[in-house]
PDB file of C-alpha atoms and ligand atoms in Angstrom:
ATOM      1  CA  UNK C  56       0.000   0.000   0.000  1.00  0.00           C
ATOM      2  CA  UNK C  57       2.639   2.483   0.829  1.00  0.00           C
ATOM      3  CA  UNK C  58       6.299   2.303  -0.371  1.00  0.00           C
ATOM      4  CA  UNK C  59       9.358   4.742   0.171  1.00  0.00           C
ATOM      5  CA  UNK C  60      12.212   4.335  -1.811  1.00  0.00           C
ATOM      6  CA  UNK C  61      15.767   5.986  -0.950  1.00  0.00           C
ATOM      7  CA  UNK C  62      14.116   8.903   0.315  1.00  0.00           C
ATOM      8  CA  UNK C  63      15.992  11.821   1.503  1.00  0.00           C
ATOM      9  CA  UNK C  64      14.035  15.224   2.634  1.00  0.00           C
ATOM     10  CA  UNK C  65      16.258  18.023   3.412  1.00  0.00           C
ATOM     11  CA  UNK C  66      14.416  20.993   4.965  1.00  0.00           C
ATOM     12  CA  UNK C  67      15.734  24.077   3.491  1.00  0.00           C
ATOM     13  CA  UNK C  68      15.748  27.595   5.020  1.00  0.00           C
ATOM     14  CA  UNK C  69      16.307  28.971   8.495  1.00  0.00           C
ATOM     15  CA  UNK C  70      19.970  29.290  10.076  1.00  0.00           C
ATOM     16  CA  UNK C  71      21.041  25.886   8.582  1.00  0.00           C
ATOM     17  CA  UNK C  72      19.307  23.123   6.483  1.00  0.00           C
ATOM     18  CA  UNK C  73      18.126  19.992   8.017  1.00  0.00           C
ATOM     19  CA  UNK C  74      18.688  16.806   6.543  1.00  0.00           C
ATOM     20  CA  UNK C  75      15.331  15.019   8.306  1.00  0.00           C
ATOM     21  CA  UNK C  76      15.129  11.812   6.065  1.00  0.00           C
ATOM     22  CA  UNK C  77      18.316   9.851   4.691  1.00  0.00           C
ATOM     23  CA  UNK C  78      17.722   7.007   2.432  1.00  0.00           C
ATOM     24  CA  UNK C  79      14.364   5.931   4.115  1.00  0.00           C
ATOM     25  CA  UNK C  80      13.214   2.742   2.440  1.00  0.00           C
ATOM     26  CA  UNK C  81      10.538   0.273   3.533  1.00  0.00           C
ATOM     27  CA  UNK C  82       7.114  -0.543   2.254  1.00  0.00           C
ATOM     28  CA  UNK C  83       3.853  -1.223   4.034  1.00  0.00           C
ATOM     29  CA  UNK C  84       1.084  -3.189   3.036  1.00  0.00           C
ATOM     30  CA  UNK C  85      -2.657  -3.110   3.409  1.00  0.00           C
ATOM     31  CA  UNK C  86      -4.257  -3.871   7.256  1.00  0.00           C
ATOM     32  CA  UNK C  87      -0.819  -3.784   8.406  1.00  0.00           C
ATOM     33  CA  UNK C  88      -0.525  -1.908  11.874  1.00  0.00           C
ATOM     34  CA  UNK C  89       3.056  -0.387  11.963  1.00  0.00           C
ATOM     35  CA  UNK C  90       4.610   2.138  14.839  1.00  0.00           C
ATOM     36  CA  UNK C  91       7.476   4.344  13.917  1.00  0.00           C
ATOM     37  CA  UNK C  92       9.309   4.905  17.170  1.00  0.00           C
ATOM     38  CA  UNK C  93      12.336   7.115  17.763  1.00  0.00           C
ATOM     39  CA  UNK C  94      13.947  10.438  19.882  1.00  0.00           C
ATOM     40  CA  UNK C  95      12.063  13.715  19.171  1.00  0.00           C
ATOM     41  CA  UNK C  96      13.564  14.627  16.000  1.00  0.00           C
ATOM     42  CA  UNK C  97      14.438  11.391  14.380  1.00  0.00           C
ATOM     43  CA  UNK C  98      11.863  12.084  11.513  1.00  0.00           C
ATOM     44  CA  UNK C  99       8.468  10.447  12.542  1.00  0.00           C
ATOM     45  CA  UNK C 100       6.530  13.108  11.502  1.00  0.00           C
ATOM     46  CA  UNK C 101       7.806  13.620   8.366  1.00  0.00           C
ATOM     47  CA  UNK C 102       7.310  10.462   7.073  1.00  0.00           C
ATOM     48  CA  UNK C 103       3.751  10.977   8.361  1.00  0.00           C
ATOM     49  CA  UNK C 104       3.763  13.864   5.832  1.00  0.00           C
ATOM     50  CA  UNK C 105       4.865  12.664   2.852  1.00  0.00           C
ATOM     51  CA  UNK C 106       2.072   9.915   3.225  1.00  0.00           C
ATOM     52  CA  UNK C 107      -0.798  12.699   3.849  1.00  0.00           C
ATOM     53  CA  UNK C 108       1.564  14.486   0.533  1.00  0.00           C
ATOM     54  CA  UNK C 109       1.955  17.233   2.608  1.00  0.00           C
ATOM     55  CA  UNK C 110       5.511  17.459   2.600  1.00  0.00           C
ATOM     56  CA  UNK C 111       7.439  16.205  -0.836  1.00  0.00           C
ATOM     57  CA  UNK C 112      11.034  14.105  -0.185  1.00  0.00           C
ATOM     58  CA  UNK C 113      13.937  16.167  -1.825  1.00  0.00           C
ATOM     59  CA  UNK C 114      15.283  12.513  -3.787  1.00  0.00           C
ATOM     60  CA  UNK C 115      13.647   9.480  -3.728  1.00  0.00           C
ATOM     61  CA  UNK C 116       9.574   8.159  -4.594  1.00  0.00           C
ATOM     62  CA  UNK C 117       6.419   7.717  -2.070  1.00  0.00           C
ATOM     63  CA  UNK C 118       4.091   5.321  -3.613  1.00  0.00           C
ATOM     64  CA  UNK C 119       0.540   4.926  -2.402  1.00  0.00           C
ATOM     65  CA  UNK C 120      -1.228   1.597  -4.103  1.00  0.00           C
ATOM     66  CA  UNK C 121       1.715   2.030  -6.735  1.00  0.00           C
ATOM     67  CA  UNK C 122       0.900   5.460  -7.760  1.00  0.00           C
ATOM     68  CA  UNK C 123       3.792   7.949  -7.365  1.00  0.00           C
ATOM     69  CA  UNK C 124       2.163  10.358  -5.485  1.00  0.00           C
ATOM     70  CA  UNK C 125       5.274  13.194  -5.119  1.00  0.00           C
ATOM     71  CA  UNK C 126       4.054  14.291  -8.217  1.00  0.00           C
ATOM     72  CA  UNK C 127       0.145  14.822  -7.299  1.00  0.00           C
ATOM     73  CA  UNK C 128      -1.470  17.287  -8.759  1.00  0.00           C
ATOM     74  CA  UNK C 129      -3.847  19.461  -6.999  1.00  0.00           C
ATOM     75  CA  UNK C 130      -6.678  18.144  -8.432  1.00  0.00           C
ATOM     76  CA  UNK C 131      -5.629  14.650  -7.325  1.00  0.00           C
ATOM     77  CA  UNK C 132      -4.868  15.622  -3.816  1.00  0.00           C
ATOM     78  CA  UNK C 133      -8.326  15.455  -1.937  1.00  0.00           C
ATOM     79  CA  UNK C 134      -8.944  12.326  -3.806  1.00  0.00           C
ATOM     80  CA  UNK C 135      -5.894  11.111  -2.093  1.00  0.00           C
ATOM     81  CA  UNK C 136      -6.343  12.319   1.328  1.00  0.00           C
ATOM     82  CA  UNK C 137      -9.630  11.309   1.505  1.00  0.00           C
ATOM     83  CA  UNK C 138      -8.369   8.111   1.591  1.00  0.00           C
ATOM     84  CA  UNK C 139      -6.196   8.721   5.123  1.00  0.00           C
ATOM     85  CA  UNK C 140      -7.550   9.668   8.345  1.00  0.00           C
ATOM     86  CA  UNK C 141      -5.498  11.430  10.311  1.00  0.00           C
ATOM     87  CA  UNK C 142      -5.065  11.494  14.244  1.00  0.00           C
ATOM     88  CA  UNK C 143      -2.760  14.268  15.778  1.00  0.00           C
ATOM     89  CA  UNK C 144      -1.305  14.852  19.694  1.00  0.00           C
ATOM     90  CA  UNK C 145      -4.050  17.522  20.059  1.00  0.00           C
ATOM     91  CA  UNK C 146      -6.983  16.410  19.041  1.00  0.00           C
ATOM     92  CA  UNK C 147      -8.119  19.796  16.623  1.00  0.00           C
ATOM     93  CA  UNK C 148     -11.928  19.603  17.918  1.00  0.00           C
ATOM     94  CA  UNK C 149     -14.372  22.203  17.831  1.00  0.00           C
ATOM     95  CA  UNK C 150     -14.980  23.853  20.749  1.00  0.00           C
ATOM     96  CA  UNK C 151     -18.223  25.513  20.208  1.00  0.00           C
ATOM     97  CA  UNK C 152     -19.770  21.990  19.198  1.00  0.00           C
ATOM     98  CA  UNK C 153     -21.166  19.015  20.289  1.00  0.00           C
ATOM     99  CA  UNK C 154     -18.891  15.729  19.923  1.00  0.00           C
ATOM    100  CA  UNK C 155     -21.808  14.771  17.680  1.00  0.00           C
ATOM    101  CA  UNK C 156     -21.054  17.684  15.446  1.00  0.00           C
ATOM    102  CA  UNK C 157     -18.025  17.608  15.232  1.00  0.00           C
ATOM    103  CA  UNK C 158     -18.248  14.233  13.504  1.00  0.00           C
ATOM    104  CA  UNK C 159     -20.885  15.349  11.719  1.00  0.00           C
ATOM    105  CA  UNK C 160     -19.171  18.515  10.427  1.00  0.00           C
ATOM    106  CA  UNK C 161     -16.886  16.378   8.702  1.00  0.00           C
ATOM    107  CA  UNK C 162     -19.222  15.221   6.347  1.00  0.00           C
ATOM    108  CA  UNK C 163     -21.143  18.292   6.191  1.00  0.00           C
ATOM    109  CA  UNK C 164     -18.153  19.735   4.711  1.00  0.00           C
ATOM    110  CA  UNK C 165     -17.758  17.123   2.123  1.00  0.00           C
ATOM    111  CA  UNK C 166     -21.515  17.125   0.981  1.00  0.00           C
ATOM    112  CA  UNK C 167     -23.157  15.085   2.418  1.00  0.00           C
ATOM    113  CA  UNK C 168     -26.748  15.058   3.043  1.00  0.00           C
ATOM    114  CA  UNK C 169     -28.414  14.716   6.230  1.00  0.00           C
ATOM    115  CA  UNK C 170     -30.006  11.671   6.364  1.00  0.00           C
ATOM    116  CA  UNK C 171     -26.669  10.148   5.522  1.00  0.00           C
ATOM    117  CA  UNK C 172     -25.444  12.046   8.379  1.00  0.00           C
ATOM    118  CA  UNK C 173     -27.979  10.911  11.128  1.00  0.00           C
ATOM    119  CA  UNK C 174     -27.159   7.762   9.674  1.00  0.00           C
ATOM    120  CA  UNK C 175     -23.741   7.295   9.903  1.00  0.00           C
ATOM    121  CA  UNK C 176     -22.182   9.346  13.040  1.00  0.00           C
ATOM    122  CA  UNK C 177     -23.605   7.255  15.543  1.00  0.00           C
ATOM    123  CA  UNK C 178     -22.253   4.250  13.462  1.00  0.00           C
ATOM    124  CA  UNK C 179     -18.880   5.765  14.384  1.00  0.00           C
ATOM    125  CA  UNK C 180     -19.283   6.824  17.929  1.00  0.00           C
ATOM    126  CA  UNK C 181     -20.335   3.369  18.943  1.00  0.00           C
ATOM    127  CA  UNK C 182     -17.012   2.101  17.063  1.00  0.00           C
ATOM    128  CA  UNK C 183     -15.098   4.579  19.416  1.00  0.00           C
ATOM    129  CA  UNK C 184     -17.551   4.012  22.420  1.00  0.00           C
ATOM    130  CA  UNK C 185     -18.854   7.845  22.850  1.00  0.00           C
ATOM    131  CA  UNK C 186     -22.894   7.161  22.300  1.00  0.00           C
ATOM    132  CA  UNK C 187     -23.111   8.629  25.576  1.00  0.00           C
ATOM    133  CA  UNK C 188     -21.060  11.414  25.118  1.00  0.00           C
ATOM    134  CA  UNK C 189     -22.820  12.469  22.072  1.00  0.00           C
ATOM    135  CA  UNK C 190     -24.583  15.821  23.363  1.00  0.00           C
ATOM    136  CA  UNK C 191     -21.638  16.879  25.220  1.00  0.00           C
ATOM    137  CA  UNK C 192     -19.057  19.203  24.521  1.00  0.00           C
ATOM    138  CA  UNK C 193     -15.155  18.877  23.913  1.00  0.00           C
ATOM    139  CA  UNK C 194     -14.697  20.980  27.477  1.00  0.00           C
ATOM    140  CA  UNK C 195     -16.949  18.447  29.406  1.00  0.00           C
ATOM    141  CA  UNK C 196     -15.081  15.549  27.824  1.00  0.00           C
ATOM    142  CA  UNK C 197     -11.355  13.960  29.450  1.00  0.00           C
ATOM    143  CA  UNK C 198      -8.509  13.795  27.168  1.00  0.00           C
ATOM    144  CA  UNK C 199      -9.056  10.201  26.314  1.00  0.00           C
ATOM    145  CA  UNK C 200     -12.988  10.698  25.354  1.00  0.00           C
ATOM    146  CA  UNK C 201     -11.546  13.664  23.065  1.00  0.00           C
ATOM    147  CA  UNK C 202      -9.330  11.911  20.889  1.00  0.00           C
ATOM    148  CA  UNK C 203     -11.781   9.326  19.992  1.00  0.00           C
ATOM    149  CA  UNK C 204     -13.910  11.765  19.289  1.00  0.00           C
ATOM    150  CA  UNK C 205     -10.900  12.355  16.830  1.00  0.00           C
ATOM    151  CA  UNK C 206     -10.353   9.265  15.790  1.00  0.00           C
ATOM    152  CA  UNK C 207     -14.370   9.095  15.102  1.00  0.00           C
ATOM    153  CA  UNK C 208     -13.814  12.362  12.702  1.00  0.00           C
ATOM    154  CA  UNK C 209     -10.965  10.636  10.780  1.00  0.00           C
ATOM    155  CA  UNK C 210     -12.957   7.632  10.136  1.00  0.00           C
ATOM    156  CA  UNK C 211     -16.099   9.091   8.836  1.00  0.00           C
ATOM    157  CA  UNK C 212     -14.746   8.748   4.559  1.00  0.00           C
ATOM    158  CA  UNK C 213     -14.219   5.140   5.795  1.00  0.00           C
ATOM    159  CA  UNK C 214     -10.575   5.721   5.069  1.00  0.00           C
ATOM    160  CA  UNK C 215      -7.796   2.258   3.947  1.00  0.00           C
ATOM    161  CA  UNK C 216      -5.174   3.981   5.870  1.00  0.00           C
ATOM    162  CA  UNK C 217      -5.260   5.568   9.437  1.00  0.00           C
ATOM    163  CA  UNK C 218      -2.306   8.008  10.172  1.00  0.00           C
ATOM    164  CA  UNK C 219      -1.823   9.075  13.843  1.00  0.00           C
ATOM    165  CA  UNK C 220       1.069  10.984  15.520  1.00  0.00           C
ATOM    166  CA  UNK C 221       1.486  10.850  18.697  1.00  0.00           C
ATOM    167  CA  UNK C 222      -1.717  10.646  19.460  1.00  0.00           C
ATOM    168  CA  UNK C 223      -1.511   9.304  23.067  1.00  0.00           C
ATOM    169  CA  UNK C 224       1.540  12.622  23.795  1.00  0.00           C
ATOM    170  CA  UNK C 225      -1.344  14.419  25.956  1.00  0.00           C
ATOM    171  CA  UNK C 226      -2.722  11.388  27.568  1.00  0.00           C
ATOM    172  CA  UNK C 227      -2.137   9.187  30.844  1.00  0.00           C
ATOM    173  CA  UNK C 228      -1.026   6.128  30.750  1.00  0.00           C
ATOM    174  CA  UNK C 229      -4.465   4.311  31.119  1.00  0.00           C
ATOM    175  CA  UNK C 230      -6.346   6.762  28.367  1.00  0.00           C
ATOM    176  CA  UNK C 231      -3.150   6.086  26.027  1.00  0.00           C
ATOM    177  CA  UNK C 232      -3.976   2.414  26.104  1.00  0.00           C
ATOM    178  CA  UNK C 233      -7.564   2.548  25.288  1.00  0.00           C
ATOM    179  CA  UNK C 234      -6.857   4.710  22.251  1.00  0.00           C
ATOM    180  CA  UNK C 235      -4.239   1.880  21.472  1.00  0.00           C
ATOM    181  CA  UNK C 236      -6.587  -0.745  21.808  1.00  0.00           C
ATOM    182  CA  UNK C 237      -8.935   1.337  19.814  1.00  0.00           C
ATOM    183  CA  UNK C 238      -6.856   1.609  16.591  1.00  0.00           C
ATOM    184  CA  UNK C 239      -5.730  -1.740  17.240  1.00  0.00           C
ATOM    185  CA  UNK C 240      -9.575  -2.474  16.974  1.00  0.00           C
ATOM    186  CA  UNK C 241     -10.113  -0.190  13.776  1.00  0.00           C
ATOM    187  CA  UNK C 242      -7.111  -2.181  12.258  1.00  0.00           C
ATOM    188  CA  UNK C 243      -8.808  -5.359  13.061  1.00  0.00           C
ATOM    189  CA  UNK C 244     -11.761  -4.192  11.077  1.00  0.00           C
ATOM    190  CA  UNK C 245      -9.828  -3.836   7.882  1.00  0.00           C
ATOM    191  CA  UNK C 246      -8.048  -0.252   8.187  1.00  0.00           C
ATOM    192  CA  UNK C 247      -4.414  -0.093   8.004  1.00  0.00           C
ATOM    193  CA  UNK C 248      -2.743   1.881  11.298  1.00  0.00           C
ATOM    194  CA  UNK C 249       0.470   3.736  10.713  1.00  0.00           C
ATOM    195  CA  UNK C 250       1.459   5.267  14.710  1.00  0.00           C
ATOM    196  CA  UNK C 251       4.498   7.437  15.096  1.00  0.00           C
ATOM    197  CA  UNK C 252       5.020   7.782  18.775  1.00  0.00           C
ATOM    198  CA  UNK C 253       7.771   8.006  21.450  1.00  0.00           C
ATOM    199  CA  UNK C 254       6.025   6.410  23.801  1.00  0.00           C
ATOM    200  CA  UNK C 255       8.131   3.697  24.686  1.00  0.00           C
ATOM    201  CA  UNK C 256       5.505   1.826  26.892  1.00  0.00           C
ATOM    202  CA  UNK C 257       2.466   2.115  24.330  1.00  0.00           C
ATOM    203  CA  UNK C 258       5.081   0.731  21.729  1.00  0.00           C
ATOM    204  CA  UNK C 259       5.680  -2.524  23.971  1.00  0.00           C
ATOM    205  CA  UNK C 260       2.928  -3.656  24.209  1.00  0.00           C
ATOM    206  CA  UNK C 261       1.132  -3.532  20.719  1.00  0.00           C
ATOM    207  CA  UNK C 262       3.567  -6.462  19.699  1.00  0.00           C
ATOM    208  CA  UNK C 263       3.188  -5.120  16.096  1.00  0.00           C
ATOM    209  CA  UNK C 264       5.740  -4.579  13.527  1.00  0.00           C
ATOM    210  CA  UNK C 265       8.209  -1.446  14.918  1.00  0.00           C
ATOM    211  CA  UNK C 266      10.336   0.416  12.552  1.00  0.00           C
ATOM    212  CA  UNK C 267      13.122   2.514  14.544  1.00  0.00           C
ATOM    213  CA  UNK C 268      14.718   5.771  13.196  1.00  0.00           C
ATOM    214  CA  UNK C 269      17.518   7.529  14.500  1.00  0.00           C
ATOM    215  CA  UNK C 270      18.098  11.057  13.193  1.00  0.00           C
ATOM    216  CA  UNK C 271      16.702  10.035  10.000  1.00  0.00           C
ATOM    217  CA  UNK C 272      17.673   6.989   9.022  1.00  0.00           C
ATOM    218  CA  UNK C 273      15.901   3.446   9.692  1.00  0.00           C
ATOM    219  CA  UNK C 274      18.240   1.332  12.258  1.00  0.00           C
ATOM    220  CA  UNK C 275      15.314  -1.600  12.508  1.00  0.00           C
ATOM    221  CA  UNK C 276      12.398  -2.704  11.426  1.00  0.00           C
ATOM    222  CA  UNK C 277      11.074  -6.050  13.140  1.00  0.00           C
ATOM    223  CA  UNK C 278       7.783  -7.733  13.258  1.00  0.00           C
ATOM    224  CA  UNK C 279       6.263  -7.881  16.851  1.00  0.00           C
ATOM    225  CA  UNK C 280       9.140  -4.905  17.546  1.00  0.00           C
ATOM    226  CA  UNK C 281      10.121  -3.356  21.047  1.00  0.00           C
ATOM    227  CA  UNK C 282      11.427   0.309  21.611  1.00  0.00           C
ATOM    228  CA  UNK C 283      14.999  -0.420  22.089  1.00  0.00           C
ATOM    229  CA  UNK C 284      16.869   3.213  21.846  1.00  0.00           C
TER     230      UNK C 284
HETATM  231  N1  ADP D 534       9.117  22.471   8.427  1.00  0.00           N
HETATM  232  C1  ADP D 534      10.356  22.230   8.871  1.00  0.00           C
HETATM  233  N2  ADP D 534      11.364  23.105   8.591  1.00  0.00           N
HETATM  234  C2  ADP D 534      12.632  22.861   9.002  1.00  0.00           C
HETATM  235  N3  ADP D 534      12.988  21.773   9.716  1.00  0.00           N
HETATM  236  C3  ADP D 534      12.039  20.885  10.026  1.00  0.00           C
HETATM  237  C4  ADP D 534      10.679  21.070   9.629  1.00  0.00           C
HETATM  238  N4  ADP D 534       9.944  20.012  10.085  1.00  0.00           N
HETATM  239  C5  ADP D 534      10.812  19.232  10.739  1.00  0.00           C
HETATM  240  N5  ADP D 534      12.061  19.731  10.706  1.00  0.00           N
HETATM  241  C6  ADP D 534      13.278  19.112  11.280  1.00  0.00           C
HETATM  242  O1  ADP D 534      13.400  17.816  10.728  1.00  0.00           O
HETATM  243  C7  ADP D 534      13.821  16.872  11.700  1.00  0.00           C
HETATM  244  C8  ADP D 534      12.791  15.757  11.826  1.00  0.00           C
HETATM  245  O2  ADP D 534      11.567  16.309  12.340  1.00  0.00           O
HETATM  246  P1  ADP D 534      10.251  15.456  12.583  1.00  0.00           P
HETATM  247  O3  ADP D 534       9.957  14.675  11.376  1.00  0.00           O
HETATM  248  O4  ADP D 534       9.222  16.399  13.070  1.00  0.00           O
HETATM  249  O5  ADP D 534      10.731  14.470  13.758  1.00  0.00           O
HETATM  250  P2  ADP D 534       9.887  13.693  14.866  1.00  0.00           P
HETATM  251  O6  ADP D 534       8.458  13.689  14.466  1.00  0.00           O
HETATM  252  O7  ADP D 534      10.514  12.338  14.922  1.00  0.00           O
HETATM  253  O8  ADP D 534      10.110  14.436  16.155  1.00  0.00           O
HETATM  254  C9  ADP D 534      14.027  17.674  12.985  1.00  0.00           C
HETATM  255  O9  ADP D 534      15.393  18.015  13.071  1.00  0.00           O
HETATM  256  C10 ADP D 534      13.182  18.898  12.771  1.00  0.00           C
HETATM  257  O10 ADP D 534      13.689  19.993  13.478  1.00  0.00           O
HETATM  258 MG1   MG D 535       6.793  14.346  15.460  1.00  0.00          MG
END
């Protein structure tokens, strides 16, 4: 499903340039659920972004189902990234609306019509287990509730691909595991899960393929992985 090959992305500008990806290669395939660990820095979220095509490597090809998709062209792009839902650290919600809402804006914004809508948000809040948070809003909500409230909102195109990084950075211990267990649950049901974290604990126990980077480069990549840095 996804494939990187040699690529390097050099950020340009500022005091000095960065070189944040060297010679990345590794592929991923469909309703796989893979974790890229590292140090703050190592180039997690950048790979994240040249996924979502949001950042573009400086050498080297991202494929997505075999298309190259460096060379996207506008029109192509929300075609693409309505194919990826995407999870961040802090959440993005609405504050002036209803966790209902907020999934439902999602769609609202893409077209849809309301009886689709009524229809399928509280589809997705059962998935995520908030049908009794519905009415409430992001402020009367705990950290965990809010970023499966997320996670609801990046499911609703039914995306093939679920990006999420760090998405258990604001969270205790016990919330980070539920939203673990949740897109370890959302995997099971035929999406593919691609994690960046740090968190060295939440990594551990997923027992899911790990790749490691260390200031850019890959230094492992092992089925049922551990965070060894
Ligand atoms: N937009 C940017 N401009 C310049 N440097 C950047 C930019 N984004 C990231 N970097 C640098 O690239 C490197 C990798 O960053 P990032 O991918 O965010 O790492 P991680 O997510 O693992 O913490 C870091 O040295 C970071 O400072
Ligand atoms: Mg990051």
């Amino acid at each position: 499903m996804i494939e990187f090959k040699s690529v390097k992305k050099i950020y340009t500008g500022g005091i000095m340039n960065t070189c944040a990806l060297d010679d990345v290669s590794f592929s991923i395939d469909e309703k796989e659920f893979v974790s890229f660990v590292g140090h703050s820095g190592a180039g997690k979220s950048t790979i994240l972004k040249m996924i979502y095509a949001e950042e573009k490597p400086s050498s080297g090809e991202v494929l997505f189902n075999g298309e190259d998709i460096t060379h996207i062209k506008p029109k192509g792009m929300p075609l693409h990234r309505r194919r990826i839902g995407t999870v961040f650290q802090d959440y993005k919600l609405l504050q002036k609306k209803t966790v209902f809402e907020n999934v439902a804006f999602a769609l609202e914004v893409s077209g849809y019509p309301n009886s689709e809508i009524r229809k399928s948000v509280p589809q997705i809040l059962e998935i995520v287990g908030l049908s009794n948070k519905a009415e409430n809003y992001p402020h009367e909500i705990s950290g965990g509730e809010k970023q499966r409230v997320a996670i609801a909102r990046a499911l609703v195109h039914r995306p093939a691909l679920i990006i999420a990084d760090e998405p258990t950075g604001n969270l205790d211990p016990i919330s980070a595991w539920g939203i673990i267990q949740l897109l370890m649950k959302i995997n099971k049901l035929g999406t593919t899960v691609v994690l960046a974290t740090h968190d060295k604990e939440v990594v551990n126990n997923i027992k899911r393929r790990v790749i490691t980077l260390d200031q850019g480069r890959i230094i492992r990549d092992h089925s049922k992985g551990r965070y060894a840095i």
